[in-house]
Short mmCIF file of C-alpha atoms in Angstrom, two decimals:
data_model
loop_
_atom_site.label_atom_id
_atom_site.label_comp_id
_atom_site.label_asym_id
_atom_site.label_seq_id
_atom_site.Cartn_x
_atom_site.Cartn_y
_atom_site.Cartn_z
CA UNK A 1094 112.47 102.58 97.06
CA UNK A 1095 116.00 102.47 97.88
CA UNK A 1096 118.67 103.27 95.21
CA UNK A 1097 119.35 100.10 93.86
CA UNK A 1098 115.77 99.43 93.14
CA UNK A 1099 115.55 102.82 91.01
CA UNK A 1100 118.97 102.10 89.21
CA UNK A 1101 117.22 98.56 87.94
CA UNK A 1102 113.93 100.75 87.19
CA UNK A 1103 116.54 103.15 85.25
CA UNK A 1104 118.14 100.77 83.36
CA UNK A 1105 114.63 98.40 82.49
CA UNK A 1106 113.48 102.42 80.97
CA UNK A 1107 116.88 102.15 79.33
CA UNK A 1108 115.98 98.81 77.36
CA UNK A 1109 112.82 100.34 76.72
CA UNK A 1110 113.83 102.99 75.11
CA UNK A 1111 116.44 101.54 72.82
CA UNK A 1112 113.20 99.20 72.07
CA UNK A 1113 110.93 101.88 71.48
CA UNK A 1114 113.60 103.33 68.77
CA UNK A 1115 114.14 100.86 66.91
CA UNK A 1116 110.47 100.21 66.27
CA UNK A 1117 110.14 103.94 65.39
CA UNK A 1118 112.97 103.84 62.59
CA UNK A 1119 111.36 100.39 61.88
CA UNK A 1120 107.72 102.17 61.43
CA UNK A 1121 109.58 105.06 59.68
CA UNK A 1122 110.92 103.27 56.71
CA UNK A 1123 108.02 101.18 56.31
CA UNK A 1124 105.27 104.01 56.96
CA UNK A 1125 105.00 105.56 53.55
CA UNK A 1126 101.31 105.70 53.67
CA UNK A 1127 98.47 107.14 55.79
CA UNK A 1128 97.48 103.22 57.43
CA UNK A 1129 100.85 103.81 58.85
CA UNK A 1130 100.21 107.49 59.95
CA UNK A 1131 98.85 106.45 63.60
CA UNK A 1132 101.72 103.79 64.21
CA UNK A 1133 104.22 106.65 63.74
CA UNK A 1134 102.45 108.78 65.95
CA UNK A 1135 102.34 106.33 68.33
CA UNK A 1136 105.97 104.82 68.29
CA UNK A 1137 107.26 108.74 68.71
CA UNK A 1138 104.65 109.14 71.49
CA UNK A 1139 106.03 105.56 73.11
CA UNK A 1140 109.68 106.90 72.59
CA UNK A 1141 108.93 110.44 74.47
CA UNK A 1142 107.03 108.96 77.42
CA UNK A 1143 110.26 106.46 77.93
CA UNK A 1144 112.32 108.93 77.89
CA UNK A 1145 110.59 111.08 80.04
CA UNK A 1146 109.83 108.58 82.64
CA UNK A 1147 113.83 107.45 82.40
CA UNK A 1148 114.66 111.63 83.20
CA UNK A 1149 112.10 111.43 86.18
CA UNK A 1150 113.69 108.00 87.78
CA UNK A 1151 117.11 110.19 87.45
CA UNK A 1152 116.34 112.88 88.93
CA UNK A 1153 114.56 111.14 91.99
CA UNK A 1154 117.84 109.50 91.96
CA UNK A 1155 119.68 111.94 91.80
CA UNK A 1156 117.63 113.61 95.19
CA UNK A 1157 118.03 110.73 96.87
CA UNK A 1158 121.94 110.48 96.47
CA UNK A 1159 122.39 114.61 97.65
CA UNK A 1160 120.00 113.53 100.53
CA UNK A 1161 121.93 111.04 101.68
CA UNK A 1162 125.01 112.43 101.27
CA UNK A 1163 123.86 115.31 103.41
CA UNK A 1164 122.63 113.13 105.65
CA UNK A 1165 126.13 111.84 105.73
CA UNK A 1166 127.95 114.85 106.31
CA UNK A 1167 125.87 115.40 109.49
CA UNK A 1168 126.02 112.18 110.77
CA UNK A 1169 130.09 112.39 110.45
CA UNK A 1170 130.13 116.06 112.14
CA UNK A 1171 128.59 114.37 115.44
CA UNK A 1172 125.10 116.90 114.36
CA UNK A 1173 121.69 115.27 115.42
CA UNK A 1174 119.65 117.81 114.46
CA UNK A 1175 117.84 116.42 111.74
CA UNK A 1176 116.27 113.68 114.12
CA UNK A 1177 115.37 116.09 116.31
CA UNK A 1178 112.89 117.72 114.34
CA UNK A 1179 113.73 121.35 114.64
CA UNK A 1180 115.08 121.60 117.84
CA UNK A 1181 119.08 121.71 118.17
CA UNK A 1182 120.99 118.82 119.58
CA UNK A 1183 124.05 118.74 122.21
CA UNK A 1184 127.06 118.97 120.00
CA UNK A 1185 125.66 122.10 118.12
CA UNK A 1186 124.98 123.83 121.01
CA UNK A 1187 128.25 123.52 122.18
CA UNK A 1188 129.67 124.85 119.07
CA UNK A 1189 127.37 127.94 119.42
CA UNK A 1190 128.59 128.36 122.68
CA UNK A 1191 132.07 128.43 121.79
CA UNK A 1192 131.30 130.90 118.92
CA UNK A 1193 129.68 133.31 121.16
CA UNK A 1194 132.88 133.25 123.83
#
């Protein structure tokens, strides 16, 4: 999933939610009795898991952005080393040789 895909996914959650609110305050003015006890249950329950799910899809966001930006800043300084799965590429050795002289 790139970024765009989880902003749509964000913002579909978004909709949801707003839905899922306005049913609740629609169930809680008309819910004066116990039929309606289980349909306010259930619109709070469908109101929490929307906005749960819409925290989750920002914080995976949210990873994704830092990662890349990170991935950025070494990509920028000339640094390979993430590629080259834990060993240390050309240009960083050179810098740690010119820190040790």
């Amino acid at each position: 999933m790139n970024r765009e895909d989880i902003r749509e996914v964000r913002d579909a959650l978004g909709k949801n939610i707003r839905r899922a609110q306005q049913h609740r305050d629609w169930v809680h003015l008309e819910a004066n009795s116990y039929i309606y006890f289980d349909q306010r249950w259930n619109s709070n329950s469908e109101v929490s898991l929307a906005q749960g799910a819409a925290k989750a899809f920002e914080r995976i966001l949210s990873a994704q952005e830092s990662k890349e930006t990170r991935a950025d800043a070494y990509i920028s300084s000339g640094c390979t080393c993430h590629l080259m799965r834990g060993e240390t590429c050309d240009h960083c050795n050179e810098q740690y040789a010119e820190e040790e002289s």
